[in-house]
XYZ file of C-alpha atoms in Angstrom:
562
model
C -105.736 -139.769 -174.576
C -103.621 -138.225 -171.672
C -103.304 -141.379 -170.359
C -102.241 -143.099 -172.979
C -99.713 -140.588 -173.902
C -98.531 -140.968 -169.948
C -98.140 -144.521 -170.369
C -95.797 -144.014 -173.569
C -93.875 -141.519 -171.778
C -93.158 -143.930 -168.995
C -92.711 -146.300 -171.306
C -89.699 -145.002 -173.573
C -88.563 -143.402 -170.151
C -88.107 -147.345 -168.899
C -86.182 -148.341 -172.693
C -84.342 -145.235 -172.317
C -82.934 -146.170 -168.702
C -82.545 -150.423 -169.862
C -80.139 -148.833 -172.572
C -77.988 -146.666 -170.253
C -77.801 -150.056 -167.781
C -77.325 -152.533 -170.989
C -74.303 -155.096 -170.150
C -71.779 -156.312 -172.605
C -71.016 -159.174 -170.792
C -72.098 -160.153 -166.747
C -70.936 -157.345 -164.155
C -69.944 -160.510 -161.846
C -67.894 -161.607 -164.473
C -63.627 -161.323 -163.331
C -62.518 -160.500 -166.755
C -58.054 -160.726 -167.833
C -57.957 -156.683 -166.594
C -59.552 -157.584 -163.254
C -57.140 -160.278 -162.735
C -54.252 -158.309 -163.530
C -54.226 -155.093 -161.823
C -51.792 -152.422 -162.293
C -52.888 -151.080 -158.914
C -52.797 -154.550 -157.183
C -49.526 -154.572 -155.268
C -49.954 -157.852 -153.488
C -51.015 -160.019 -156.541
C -54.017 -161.355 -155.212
C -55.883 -162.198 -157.688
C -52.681 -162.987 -160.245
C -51.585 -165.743 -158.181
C -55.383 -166.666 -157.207
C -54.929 -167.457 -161.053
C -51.840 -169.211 -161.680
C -52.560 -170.955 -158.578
C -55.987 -171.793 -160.454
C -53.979 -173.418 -163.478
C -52.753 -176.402 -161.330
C -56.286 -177.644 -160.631
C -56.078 -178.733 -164.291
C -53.030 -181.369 -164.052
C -54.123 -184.486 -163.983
C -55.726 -186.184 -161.354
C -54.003 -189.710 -161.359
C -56.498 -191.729 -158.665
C -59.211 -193.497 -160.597
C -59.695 -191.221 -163.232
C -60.650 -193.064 -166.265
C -64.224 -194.090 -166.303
C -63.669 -195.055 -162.378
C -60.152 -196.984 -162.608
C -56.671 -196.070 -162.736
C -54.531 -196.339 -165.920
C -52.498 -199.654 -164.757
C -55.899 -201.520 -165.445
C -54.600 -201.002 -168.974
C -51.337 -202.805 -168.418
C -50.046 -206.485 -167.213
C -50.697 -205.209 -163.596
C -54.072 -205.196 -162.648
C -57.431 -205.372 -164.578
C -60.470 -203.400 -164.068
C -63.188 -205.064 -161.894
C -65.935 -204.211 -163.305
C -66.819 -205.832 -167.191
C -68.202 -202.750 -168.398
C -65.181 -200.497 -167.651
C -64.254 -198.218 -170.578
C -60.624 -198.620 -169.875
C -60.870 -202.077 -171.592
C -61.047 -199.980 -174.581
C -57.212 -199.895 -174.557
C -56.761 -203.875 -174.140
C -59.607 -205.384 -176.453
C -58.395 -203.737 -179.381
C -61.280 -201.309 -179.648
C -59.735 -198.177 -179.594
C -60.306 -195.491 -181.921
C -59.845 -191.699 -182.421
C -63.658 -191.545 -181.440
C -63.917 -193.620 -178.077
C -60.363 -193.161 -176.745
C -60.946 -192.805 -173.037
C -58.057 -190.907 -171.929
C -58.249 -187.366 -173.842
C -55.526 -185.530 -172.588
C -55.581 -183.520 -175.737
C -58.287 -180.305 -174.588
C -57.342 -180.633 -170.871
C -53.786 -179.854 -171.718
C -54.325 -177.274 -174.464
C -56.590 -175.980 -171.651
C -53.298 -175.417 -169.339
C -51.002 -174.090 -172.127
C -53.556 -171.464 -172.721
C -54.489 -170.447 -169.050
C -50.541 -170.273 -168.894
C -50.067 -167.988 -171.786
C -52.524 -165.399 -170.485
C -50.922 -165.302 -167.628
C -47.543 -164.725 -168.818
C -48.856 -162.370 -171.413
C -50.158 -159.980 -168.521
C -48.040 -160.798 -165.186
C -45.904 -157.730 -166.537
C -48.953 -155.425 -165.443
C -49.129 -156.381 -162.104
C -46.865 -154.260 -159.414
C -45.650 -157.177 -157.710
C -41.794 -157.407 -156.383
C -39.408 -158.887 -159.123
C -38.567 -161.681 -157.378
C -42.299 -162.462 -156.785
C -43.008 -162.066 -160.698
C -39.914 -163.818 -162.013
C -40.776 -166.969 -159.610
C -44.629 -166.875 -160.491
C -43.283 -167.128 -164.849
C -40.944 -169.949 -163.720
C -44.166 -171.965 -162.541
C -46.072 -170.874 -165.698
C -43.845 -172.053 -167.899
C -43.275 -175.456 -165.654
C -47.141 -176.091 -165.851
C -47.343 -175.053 -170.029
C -44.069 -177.392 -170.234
C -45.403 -180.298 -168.241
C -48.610 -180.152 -170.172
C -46.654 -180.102 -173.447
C -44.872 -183.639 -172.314
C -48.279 -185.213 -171.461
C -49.331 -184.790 -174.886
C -45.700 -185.736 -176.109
C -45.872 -188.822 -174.578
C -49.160 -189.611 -175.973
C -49.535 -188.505 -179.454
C -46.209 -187.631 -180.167
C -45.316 -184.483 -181.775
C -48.015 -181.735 -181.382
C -48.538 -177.790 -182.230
C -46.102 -175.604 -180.170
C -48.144 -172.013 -179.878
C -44.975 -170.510 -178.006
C -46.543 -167.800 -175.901
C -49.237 -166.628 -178.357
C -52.577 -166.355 -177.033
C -55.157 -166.897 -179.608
C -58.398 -164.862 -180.373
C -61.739 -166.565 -182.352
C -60.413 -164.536 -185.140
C -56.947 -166.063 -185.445
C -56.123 -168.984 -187.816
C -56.247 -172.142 -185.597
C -55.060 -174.733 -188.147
C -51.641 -175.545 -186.555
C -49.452 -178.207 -188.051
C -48.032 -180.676 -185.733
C -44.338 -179.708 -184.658
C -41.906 -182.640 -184.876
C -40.834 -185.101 -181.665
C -37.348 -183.571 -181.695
C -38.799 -180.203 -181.924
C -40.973 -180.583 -178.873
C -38.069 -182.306 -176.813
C -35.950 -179.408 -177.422
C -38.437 -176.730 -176.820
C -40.071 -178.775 -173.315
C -36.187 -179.205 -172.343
C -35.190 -175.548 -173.121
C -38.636 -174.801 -171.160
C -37.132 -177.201 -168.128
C -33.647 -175.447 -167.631
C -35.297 -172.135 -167.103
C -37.860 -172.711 -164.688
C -35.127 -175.056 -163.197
C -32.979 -171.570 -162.805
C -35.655 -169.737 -161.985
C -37.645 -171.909 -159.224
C -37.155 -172.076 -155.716
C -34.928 -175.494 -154.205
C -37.108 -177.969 -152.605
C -35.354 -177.329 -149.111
C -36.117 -173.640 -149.733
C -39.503 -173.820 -149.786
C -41.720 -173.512 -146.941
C -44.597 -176.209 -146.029
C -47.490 -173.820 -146.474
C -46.444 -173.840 -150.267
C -46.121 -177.232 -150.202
C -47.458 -178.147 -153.815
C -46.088 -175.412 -155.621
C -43.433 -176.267 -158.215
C -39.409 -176.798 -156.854
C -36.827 -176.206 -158.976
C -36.307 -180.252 -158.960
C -39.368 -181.093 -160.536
C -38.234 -179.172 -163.283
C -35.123 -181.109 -163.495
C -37.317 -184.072 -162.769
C -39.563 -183.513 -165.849
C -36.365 -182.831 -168.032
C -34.634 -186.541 -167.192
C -38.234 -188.289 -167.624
C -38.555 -186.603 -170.859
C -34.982 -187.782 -172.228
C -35.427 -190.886 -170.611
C -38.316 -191.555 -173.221
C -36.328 -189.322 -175.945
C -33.722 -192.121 -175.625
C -36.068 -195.266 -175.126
C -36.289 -197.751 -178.176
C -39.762 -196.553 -179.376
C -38.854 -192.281 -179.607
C -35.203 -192.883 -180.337
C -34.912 -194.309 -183.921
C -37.347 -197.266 -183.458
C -40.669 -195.826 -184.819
C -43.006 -198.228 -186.386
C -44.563 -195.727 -188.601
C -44.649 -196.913 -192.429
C -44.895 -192.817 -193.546
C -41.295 -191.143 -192.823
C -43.363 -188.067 -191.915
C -45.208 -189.723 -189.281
C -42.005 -191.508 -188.031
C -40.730 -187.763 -187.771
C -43.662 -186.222 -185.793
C -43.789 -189.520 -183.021
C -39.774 -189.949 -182.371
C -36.621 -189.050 -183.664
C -35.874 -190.232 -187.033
C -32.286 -191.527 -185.885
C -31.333 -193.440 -183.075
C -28.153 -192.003 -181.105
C -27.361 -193.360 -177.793
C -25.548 -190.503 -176.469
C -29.178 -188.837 -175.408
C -29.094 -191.364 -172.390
C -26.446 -188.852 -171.237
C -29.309 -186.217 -170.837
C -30.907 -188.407 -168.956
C -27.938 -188.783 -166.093
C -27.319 -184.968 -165.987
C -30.478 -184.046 -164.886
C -31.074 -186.678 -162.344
C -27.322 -186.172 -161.080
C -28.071 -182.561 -160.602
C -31.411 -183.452 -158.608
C -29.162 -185.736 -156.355
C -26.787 -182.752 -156.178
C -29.458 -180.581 -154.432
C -29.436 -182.825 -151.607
C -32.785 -182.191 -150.270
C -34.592 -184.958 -152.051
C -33.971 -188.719 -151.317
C -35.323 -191.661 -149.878
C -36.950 -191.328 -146.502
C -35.159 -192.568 -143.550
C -36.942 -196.633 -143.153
C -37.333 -199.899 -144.784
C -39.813 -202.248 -145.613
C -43.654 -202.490 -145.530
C -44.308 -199.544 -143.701
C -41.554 -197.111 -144.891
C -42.820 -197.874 -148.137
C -46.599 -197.222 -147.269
C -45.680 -193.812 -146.012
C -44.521 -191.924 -148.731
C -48.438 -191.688 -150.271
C -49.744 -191.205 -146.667
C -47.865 -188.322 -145.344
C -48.013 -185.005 -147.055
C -44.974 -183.519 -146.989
C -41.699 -186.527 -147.476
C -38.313 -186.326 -149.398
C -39.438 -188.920 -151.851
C -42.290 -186.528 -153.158
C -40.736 -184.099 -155.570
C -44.297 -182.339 -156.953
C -47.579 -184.388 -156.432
C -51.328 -182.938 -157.173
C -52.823 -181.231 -154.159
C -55.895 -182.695 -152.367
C -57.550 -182.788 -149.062
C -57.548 -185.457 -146.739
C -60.424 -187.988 -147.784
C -61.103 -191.799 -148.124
C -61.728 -191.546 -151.913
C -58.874 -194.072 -152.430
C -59.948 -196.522 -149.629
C -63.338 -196.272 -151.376
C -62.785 -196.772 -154.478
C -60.332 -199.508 -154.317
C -60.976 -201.691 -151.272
C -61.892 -204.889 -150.996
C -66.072 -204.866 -151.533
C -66.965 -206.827 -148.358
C -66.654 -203.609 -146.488
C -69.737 -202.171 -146.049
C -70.690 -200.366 -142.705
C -69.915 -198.207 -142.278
C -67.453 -197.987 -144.458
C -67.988 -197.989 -148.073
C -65.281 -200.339 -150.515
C -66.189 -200.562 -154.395
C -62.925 -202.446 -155.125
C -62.259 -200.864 -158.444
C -58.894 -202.822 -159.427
C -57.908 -206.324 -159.880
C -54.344 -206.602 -159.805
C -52.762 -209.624 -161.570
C -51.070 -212.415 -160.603
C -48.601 -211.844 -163.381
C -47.602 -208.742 -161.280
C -47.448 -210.726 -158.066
C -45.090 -212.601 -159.383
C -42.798 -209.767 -160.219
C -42.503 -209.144 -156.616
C -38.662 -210.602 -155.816
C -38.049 -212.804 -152.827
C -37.150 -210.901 -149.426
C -33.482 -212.085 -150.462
C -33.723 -209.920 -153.537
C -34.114 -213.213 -155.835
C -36.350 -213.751 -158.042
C -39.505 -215.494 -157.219
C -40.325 -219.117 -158.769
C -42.127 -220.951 -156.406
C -45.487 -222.103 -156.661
C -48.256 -219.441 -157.787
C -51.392 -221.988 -156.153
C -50.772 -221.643 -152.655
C -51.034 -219.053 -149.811
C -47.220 -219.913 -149.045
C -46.440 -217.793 -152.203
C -46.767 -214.705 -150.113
C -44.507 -215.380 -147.377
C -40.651 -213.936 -147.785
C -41.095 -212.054 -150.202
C -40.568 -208.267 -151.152
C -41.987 -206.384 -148.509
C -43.661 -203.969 -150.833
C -46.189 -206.887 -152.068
C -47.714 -206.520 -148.224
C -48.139 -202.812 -149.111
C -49.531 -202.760 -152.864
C -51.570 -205.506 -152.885
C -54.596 -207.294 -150.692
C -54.744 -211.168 -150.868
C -56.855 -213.831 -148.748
C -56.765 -213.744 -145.229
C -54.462 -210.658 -145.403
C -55.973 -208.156 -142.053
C -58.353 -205.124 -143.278
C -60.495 -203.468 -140.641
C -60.616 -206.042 -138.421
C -61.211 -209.145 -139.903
C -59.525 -210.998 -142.586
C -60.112 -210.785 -146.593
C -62.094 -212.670 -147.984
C -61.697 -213.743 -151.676
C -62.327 -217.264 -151.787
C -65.604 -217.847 -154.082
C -68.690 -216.552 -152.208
C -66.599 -214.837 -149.575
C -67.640 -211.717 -148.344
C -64.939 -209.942 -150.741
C -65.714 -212.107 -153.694
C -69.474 -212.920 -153.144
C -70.519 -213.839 -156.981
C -73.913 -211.695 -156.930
C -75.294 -210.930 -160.426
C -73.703 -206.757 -161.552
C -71.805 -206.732 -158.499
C -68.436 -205.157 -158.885
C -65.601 -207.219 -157.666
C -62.188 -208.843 -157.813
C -61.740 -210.995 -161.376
C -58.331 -211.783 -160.088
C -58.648 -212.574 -155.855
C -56.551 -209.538 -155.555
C -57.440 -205.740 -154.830
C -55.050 -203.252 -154.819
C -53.991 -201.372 -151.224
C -51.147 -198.904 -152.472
C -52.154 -195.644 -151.367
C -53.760 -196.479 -148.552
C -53.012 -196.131 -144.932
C -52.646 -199.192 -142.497
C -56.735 -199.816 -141.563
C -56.055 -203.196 -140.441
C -57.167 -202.850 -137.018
C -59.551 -200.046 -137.319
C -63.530 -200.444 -137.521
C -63.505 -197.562 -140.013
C -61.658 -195.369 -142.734
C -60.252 -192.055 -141.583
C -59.522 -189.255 -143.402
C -55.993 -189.736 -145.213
C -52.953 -187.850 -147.471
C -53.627 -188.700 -151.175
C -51.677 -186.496 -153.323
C -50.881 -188.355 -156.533
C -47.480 -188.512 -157.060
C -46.458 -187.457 -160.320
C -42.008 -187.034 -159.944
C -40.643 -189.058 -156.809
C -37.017 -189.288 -155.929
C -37.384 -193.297 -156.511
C -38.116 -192.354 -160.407
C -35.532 -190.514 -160.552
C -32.911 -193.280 -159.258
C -34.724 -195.928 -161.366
C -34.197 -193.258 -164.715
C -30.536 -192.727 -163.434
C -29.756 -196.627 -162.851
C -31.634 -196.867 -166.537
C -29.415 -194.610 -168.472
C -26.338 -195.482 -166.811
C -26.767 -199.509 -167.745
C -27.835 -198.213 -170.931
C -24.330 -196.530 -171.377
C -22.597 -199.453 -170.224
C -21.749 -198.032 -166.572
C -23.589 -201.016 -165.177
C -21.999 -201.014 -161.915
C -22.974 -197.448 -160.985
C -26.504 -198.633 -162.371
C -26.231 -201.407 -159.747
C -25.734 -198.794 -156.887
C -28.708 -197.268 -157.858
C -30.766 -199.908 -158.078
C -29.383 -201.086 -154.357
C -30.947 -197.826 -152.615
C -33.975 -198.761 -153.930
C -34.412 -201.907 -152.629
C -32.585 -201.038 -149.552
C -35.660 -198.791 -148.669
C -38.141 -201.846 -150.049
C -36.582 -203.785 -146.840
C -34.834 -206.260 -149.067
C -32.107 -208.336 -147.287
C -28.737 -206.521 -147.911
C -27.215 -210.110 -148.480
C -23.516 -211.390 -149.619
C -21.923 -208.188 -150.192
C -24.764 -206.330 -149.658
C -25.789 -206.591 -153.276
C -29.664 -206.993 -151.782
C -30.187 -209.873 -154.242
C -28.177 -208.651 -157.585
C -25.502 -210.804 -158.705
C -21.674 -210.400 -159.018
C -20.760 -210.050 -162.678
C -24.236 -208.669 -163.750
C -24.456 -208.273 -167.268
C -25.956 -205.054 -168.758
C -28.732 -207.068 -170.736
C -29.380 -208.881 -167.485
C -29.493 -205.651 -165.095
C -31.826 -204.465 -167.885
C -34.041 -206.764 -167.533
C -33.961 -206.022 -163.172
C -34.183 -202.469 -163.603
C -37.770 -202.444 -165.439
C -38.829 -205.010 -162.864
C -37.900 -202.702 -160.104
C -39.257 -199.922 -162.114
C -42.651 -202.374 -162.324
C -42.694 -202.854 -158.460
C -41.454 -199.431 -157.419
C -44.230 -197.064 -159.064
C -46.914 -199.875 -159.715
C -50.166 -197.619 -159.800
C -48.565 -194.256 -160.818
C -48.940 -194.129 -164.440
C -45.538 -195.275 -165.652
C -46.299 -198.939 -166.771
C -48.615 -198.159 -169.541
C -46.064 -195.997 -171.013
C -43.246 -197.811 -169.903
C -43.853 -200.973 -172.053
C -44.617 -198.675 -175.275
C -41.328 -196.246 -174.817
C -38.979 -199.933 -174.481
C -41.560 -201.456 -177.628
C -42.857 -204.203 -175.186
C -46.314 -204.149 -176.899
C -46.032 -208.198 -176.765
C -46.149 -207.769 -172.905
C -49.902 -206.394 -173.571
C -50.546 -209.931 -175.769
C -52.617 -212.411 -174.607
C -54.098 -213.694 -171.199
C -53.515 -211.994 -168.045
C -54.042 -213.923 -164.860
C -55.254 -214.182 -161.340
C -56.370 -216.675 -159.057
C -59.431 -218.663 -158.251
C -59.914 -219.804 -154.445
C -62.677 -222.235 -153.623
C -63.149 -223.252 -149.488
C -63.710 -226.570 -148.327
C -64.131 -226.450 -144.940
C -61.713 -224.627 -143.430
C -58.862 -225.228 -145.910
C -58.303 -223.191 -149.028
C -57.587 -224.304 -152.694
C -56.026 -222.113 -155.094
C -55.959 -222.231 -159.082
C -54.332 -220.428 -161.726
C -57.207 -218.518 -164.192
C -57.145 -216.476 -167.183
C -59.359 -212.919 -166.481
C -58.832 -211.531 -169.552
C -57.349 -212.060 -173.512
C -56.314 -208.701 -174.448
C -55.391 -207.431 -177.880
C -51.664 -204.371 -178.904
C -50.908 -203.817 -182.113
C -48.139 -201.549 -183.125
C -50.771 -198.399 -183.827
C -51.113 -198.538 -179.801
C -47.969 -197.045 -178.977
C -49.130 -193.881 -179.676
C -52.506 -192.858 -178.768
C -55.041 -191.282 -181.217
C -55.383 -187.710 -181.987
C -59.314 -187.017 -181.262
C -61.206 -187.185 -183.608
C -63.028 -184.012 -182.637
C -59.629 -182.286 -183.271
C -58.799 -183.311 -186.442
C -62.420 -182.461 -187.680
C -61.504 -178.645 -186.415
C -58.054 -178.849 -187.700
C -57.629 -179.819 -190.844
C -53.511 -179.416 -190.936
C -53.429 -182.035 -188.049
C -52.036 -185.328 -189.410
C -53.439 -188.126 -187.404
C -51.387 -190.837 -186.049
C -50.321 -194.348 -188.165
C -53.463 -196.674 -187.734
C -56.261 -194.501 -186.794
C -59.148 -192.715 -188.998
């Protein structure tokens, strides 16, 4: 009996001390009031977490199912068959399989963004500190607002609440004009607020400049004022129509568009590096820190790029899956060296020779140097060797934008890829846009000229590099989204180019690339379709998910999609 009784007593002497220890949540878990610490003068852990926030933009590289978003335009298809990128060319794409949810990633950012502005106030950190660290805050939350913009259209502004389990999250969608002027309102403070790109030293290289505020404000009026957002809608339900553009056109929003990339220019630190052709052009995605590079996402040095996308041959001891087939429609953009436009024979190596020296640096073709030896994508070459479930070019092309020059090397080295995501070059080709668009088409002209200055086009008669005297504004049109094609090829503007100027026909039909068959030692080339792809006018926007909709029920989903 005593010992029994012991054993109880030890017993409820063991519960008793569990209950005194008993954990709400895990003592290694940094909770909002670690974070932000009225006794942390330096900030550590505050900017640990709005530093934290950036890891959530978008990655750019390769990031849907393996490929990057171009696959889904006239510029390049995906290698491999079984790619869920096709999803957006063979007219499969739903609210349920849409393989580029943005939606949670940048709701995600928004929120991490609102907690921190909601508590930065606690922190004793210098004025200047705190009033720079809500500038970037409110950059991030306003850059993740246009990704979804761009997407879906109109979306559910939460201002700076932060929301509890026990709020109501059923959020009506605000209206495309009302996000515009809430994103751009959002752009001229952190604009004010931010540091100048000239200001800011290299070990904070990465962190937001005032210019890529400005920079996200003229990209976001440049689609405002694009045929699709500005009065061109295809939606059947006025309310729709409301929620994915503005109801009205009016051309005088191209005007917003030339303020805010004349008042980047008017900073004077970013512009075109110094350099022209091939190699000038290479370098602005292999060096870190350049003056084309306005804000880019941060990575280490790595070869993920050169092995993802090279050519498959290379092996050992190197490793190339050759993710992307660019097309020989977008070979053909590529202008002569004179600045004219290519029409000379698409079935012969010759086809490569004097042209645009940016073709040598976007794309590889046969015979073209690559660690060593020369490409191979002739059938059963070592680039294109037809085994069964291999992975490789559909088109004789793989794409070599990003990459530094391996040509001579026996092996990749550790490079610079930051995606790029606002470049000085965007900003001239927006500028040059708006101003033809306003009928200034001679200033657009001058725009356009730096450009392909840089791309080491020949300056010509009058050092027009290849645009003609007398231009017409329907005709300079027509060159500046060419230039735009060339210029940031890869970088996630195509796709949404063609839907903000309603080009859904250029997403129609066959795309092409090139068969090459050896016999002997000579080489004969053949025009091929690679793929029949499907746009109908639901496609310019994307679909809401369908996982959101299900949680919202106030969330009207776009024109098309169930």
């Amino acid at each position: 009996m005593k010992k029994i009784l012991s054993l109880l007593i030890i017993a409820l002497t063991i519960v008793s001390s569990s209950c005194k220890k008993f954990e709400n949540e895990p003592e290694e878990r940094t909770t909002e009031t670690d974070v932000f610490d009225p006794v942390d003068k330096t900030g550590t852990l505050s900017t640990a977490y709005l530093l934290g926030i950036y890891s959530f933009l978008p990655t750019g590289f390769n990031r849907i199912d393996g490929d990057l978003l171009d696959a889904a335009t006239d510029d390049a298809v995906p290698s491999s068959n079984r790619s869920g990128i096709s999803l957006f060319t063979n007219g499969q794409l739903t609210a349920v399989n849409y393989p580029d949810n943005n939606w949670s990633n940048s709701y995600t950012i928004i929120r991490r963004c609102n907690v921190f502005l909601k508590n930065i106030g606690i922190v004793p950190i210098a004025d200047a500190i705190r009033q720079r660290q809500v500038a970037e805050a409110r950059f991030l939350r306003a850059f993740a607002y246009f990704e979804l913009l761009k997407r879906y259209g109109g979306i559910p502004l939460v201002g700076d609440k932060v929301f509890n389990l026990e709020d109501d999250l059923n959020l009506p969608r605000n209206t495309f004009a009302e996000c515009v002027e809430y994103i751009s309102n959002e752009c001229d403070y952190t604009a004010a607020n931010l540091p100048n790109g000239s200001t800011v030293i290299a070990a904070e290289f990465g962190r937001v400049p005032a210019e890529a505020a400005l920079a996200l404000k003229c990209r976001l009026y440049l689609y405002a004022a694009s045929p699709l957002f500005n009065g061109g809608g295809v939606e059947s339900n006025s309310t729709l129509k409301a929620l994915t553009g503005y109801v009205n056109a009016d051309q005088s929003r191209w005007t917003e568009v030339i303020k805010a990339a004349e008042a980047i220019i008017a900073k004077g630190y970013y512009k075109l590096p110094a350099g022209t052709g091939t190699t000038a052009y290479t370098a602005v995605f292999t060096t870190k820190i350049n003056t084309d590079i306005i804000f880019s996402k941060q990575s280490a040095n790595s070869t993920v790029i050169e092995n993802a996308n090279a050519p498959v041959g290379y092996v050992a001891p190197t490793t190339s899956n050759g993710r992307t087939s660019p097309t020989q429609n977008l070979v053909n953009a590529f202008p002569n060296l004179n600045g004219s436009a290519y029409t000379g024979t698409q079935v012969a190596a010759t086809q490569y020779d004097n042209r645009d020296p940016r073709l040598k640096a976007i794309i590889f073709y046969n015979t073209v140097a690559w660690l060593g030896r020369p490409v191979q994508t002739f059938e059963g070459g070592l680039d294109k060797p037809n085994q069964a479930f291999k992975t490789q070019t559909r088109t004789s092309y793989y794409l070599r934008k990003f990459m530094a020059d391996f040509s001579t090397s026996t092996t990749y080295s550790n490079q610079s890829h930051n995606f790029p995501y606002f470049r000085f070059a965007e900003v001239l080709l927006n500028y040059a846009e708006a101003l033809n668009e306003v009928n200034r088409v001679e200033d657009a002209v001058k725009q356009l000229i730096l450009i392909r200055a840089r791309a080491g086009i020949t300056a010509g008669t009058g050092n027009r590099y290849g645009i003609s005297v007398g231009i017409t504004q329907e005709q300079l049109r027509d060159l500046i989204r060419n230039e735009r094609r060339i210029e940031l090829c890869f970088e996630e503007h195509r796709f949404f180019d063609l839907r903000r100027w309603k080009l859904g026909s250029a997403l129609t039909g066959s795309f092409q690339g090139l068969k090459i068959t050896q016999t002997g030692t000579a080489n004969n080339y053949e025009l091929q379709n690679v793929s029949d792809n499907v746009f109908s006018n639901k496609y310019y926007h994307m679909p809401i998910p369908y996982t959101e909709i299900t949680k919202n029920n106030r969330l009207l989903q776009n024109e098309g999609y169930y």
